[in-house]
XYZ file of C-alpha atoms in Angstrom:
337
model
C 37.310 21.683 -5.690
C 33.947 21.698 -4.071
C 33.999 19.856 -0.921
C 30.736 17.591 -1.261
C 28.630 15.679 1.833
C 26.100 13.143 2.105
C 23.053 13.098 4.311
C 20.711 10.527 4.765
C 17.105 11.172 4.894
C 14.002 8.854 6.211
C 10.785 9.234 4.668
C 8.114 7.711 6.986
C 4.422 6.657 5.728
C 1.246 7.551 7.610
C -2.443 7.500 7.033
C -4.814 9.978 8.405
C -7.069 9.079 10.598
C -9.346 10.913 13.465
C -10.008 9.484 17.480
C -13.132 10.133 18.802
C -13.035 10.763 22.472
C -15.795 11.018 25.432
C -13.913 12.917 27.836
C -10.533 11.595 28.144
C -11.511 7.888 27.333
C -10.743 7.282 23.420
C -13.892 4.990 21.710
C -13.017 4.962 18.361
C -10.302 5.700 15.733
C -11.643 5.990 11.911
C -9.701 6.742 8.768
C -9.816 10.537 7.843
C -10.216 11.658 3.924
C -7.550 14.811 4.214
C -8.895 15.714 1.129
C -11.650 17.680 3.059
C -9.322 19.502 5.028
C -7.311 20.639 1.728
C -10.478 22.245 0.598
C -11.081 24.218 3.698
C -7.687 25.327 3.489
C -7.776 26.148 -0.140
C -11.563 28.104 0.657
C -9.525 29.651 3.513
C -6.653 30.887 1.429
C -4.804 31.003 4.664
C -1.277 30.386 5.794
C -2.428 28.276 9.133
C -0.108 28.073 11.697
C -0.108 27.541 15.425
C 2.865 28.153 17.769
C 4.615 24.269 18.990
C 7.147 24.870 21.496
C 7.258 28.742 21.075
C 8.270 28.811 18.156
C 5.541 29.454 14.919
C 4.898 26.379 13.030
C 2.855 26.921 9.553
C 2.035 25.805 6.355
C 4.292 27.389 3.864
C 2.485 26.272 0.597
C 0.659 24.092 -1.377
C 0.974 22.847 -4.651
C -0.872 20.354 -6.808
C 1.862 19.273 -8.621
C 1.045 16.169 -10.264
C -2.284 15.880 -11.651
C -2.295 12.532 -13.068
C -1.063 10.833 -10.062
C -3.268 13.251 -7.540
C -0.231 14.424 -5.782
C 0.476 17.475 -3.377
C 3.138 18.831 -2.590
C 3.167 20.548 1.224
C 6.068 22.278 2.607
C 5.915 22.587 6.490
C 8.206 25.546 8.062
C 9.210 26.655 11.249
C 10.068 30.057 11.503
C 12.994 29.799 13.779
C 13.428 32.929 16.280
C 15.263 31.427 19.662
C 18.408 29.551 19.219
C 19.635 31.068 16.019
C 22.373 29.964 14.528
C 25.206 32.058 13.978
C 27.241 32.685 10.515
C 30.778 31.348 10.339
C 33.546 32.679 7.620
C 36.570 30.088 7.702
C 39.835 32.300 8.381
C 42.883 32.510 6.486
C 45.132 30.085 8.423
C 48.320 32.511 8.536
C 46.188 35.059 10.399
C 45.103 32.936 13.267
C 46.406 34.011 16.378
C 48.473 31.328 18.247
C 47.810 31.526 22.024
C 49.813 29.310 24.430
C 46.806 30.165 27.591
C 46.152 27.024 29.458
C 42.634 27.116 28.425
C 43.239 26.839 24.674
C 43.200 23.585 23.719
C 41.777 24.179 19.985
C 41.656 27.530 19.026
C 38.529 28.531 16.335
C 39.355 28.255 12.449
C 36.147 30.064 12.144
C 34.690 34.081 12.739
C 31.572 33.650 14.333
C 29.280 36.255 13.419
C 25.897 36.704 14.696
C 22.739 36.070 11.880
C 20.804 39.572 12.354
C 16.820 38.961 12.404
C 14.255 41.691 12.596
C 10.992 41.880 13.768
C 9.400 40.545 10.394
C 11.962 38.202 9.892
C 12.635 34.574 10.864
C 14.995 31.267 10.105
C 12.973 29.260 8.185
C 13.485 25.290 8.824
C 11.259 22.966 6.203
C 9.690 19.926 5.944
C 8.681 18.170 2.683
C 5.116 16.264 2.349
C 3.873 14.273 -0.069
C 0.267 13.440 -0.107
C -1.459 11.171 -2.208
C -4.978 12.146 -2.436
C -6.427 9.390 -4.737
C -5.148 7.102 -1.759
C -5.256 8.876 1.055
C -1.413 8.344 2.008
C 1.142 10.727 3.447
C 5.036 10.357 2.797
C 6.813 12.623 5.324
C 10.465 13.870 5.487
C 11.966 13.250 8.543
C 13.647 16.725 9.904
C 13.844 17.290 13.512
C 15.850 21.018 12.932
C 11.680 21.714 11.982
C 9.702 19.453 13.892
C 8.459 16.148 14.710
C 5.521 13.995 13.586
C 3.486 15.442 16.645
C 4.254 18.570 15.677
C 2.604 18.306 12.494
C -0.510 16.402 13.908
C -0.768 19.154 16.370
C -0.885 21.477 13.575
C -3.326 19.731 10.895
C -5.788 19.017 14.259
C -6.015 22.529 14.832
C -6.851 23.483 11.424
C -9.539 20.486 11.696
C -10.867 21.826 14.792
C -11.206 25.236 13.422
C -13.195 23.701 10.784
C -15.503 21.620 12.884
C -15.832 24.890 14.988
C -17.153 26.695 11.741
C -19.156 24.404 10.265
C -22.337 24.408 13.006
C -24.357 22.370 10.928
C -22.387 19.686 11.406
C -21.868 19.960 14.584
C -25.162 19.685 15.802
C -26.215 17.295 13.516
C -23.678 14.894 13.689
C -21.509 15.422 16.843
C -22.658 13.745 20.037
C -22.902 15.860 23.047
C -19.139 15.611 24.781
C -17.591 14.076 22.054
C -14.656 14.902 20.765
C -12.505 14.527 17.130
C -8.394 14.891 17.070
C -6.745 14.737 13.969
C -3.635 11.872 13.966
C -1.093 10.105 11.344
C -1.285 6.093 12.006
C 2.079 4.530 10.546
C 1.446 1.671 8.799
C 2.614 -1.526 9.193
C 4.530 -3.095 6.451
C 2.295 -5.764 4.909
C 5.007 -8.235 5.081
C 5.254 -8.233 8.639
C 2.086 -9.743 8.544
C 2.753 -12.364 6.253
C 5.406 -13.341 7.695
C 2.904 -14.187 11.142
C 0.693 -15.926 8.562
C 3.443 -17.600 7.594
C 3.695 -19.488 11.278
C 2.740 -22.914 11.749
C 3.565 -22.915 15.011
C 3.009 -19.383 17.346
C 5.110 -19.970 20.819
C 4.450 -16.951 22.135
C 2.311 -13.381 22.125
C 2.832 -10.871 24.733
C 1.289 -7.444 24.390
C 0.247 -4.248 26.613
C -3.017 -2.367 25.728
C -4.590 0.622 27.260
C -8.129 1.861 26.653
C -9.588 3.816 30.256
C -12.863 3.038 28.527
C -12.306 -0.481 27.772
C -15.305 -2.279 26.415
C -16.243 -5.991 27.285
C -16.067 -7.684 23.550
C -12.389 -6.046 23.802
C -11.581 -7.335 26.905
C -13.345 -11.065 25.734
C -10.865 -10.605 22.460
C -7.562 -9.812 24.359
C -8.641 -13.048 26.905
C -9.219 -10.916 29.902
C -11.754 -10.124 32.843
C -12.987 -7.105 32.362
C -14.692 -6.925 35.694
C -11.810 -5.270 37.181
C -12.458 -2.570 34.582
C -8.612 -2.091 34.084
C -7.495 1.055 31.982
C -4.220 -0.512 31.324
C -3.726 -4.975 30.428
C -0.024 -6.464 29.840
C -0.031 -10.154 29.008
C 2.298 -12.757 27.853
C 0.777 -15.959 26.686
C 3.671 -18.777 26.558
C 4.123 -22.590 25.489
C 6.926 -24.715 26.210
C 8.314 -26.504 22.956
C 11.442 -28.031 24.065
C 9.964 -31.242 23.730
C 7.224 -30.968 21.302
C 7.988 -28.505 18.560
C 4.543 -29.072 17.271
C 2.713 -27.133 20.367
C 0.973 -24.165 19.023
C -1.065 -21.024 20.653
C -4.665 -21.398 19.606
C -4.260 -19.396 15.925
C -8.115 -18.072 16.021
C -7.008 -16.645 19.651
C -4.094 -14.510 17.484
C -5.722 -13.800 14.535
C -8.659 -11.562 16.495
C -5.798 -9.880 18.335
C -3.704 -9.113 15.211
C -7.822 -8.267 13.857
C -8.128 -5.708 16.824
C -4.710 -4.025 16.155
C -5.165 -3.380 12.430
C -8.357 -1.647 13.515
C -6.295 0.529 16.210
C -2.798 0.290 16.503
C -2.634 3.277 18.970
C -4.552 1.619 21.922
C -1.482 -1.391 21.674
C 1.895 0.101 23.313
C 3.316 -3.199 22.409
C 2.823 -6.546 20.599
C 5.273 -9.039 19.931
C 4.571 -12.679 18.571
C 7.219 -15.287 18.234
C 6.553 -18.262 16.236
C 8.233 -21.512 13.816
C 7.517 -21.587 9.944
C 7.616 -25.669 10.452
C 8.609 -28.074 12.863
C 12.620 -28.015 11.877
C 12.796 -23.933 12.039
C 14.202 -22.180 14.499
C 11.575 -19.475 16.115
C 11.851 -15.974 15.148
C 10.269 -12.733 16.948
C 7.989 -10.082 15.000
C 7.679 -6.811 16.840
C 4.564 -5.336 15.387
C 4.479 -2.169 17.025
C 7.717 -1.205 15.642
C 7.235 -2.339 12.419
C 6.389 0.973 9.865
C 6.166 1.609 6.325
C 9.590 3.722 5.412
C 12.149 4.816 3.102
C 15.821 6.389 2.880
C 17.258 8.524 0.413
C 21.139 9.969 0.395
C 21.074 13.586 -0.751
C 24.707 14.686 -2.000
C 25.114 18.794 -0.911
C 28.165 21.234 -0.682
C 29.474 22.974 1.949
C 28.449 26.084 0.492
C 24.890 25.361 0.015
C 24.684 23.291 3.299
C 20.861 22.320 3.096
C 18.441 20.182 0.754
C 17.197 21.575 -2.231
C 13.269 20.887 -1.486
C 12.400 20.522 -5.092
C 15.093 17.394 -5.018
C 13.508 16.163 -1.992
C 9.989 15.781 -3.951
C 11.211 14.786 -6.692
C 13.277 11.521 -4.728
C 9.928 11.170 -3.013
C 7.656 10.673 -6.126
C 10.008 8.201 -7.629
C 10.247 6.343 -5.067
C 6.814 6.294 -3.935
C 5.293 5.707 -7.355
C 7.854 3.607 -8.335
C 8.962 5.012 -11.337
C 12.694 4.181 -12.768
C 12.655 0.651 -10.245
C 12.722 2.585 -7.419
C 10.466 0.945 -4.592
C 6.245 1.354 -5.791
C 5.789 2.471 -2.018
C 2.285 3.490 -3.212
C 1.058 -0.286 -3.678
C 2.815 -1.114 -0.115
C 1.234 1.410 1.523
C -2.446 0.448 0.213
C -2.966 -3.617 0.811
């Protein structure tokens, strides 16, 4: 009987977005329409790829796959060449070799065989995107045997750069002298994590580091700080005692522009917890905004003799879940709010 495994696999949610830099001080971060960058690709007909970590990171394919719904489907590879793994044939368990050496404490039920590779040939290790491009929303398959979520930033911001590069119209037009664009994937905060601060009657507590080298005064008025000092880097912690009246609040306008200032750039806040009461009987509960993202799991079932994900079941888990379809999450409608 076919011995059958389960693996668990985490789909994260991003937006695209670019940061506009002066130098190495960030001013601005802006939603990005990827669409743009899909038609330069498809106008390119080209395979980009960069090489992350020295190894060759590309884009495999791309396929429109559902029209009605504006869906892509984008396969990410590595093409593996260093730390190859090797091929192993499980041996016939009268033929293994009993050795009574000191240093055998578990002798291999396994040959090991080397995985040959030629010049023109590679491992290939995947990732699965989805991208919605009536919404603007990426759903990403979490696989670190390929690469991480910088990984594929650092790829897509090369392609954009290329493009920017090319199109000199554009950049003389509409580019300010010394600035400077880089592609990135925001996560996005699950809408209920905000409701649930809304949901405070009481706020005991906010404490929160931001860093911005170029910090700008109405900022630095908004976070309740003196920017004279012209600080690249502010950690504060704003407290009340309650132990006697569980009535005393933060001021709630002073919260709302600082929950208003992360929506609008989450990646300038390294952290930003708030701890509040629902009413005056509640106990208070913490919400840790900066870890809070927009995610789901799925548990693939494969064999041990087809020991990896079958990519067309990945996308196809993907869309139901992120459209919703057969009661399985609407991810779509939580990602857009």
């Amino acid at each position: 009987m076919t011995e059958k495994k389960k693996k668990l696999v985490t789909f994260n949610i991003f937006r695209p977005t670019l940061l506009e830099y002066s130098g190495i001080n960030r001013k601005n971060q802006e939603r990005f329409d990827f669409n743009i960058l899909l038609e330069y690709i498809k106008d390119q007909s080209k395979n980009f790829s960069i090489l992350y970590k020295n190894e060759e990171l590309a884009i495999y394919s791309i396929v429109k796959e559902n029209l009605d719904e504006g869906l892509f489907h984008i396969r990410i590879v590595k093409y593996r060449k260093y730390d190859v793994p090797n091929a192993y044939t499980r041996l016939d368990a009268t033929n293994i070799n009993i050795n009574d050496g000191e240093n055998d404490f578990l002798l291999p039920d396994h040959n090991e065989e080397e995985i040959p590779l030629s010049d023109n040939t590679s491992i290939g290790e995947s990732i699965s995107i989805l991208y919605d491009s009536i919404t603007n929303t990426f759903v990403i398959q979490s696989n670190l045997h390929c690469t991480t979520t910088r990984g594929i930033i650092t790829l897509f911001d090369s392609i954009h750069s290329k493009m920017l590069s090319e199109n000199l119209e554009n950049k003389e037009e509409n580019i300010e002298k010394g600035t400077e664009y880089q592609f990135h994937l925001a996560i996005i905060p699950p809408k209920k994590v905000f409701e649930k601060v809304n949901d405070f009657d009481y706020i005991t507590e906010v404490e929160f580091v931001y860093e911005d080298n170029d910090m700008q005064d109405d900022v630095a008025d908004i976070l309740g700080v003196n920017n004279d000092v012209k600080a690249g880097k502010i950690q504060a912690r704003y407290h009340i005692d309650t132990s006697k009246d569980k009535k005393k609040s933060l001021n709630k306008s002073y919260i709302d522009k600082i929950l208003k200032l992360f929506k609008n750039d989450k990646t300038k806040f390294k952290k930003l917890d708030l701890k509040g009461r629902n009413n005056e009987e509640s106990n208070i509960d913490l919400v840790e905004l900066i870890n809070a993202r927009l995610y789901f799991q799925h548990s693939f079932t494969y064999t041990v003799e087809k020991p990896y994900l079958d990519h067309e079941s990945v996308y196809y888990e993907m869309e139901m879940k992120y459209l919703g379809k057969e009661g399985k999450g609407d991810y779509r409608s939580k990602a857009n709010y």
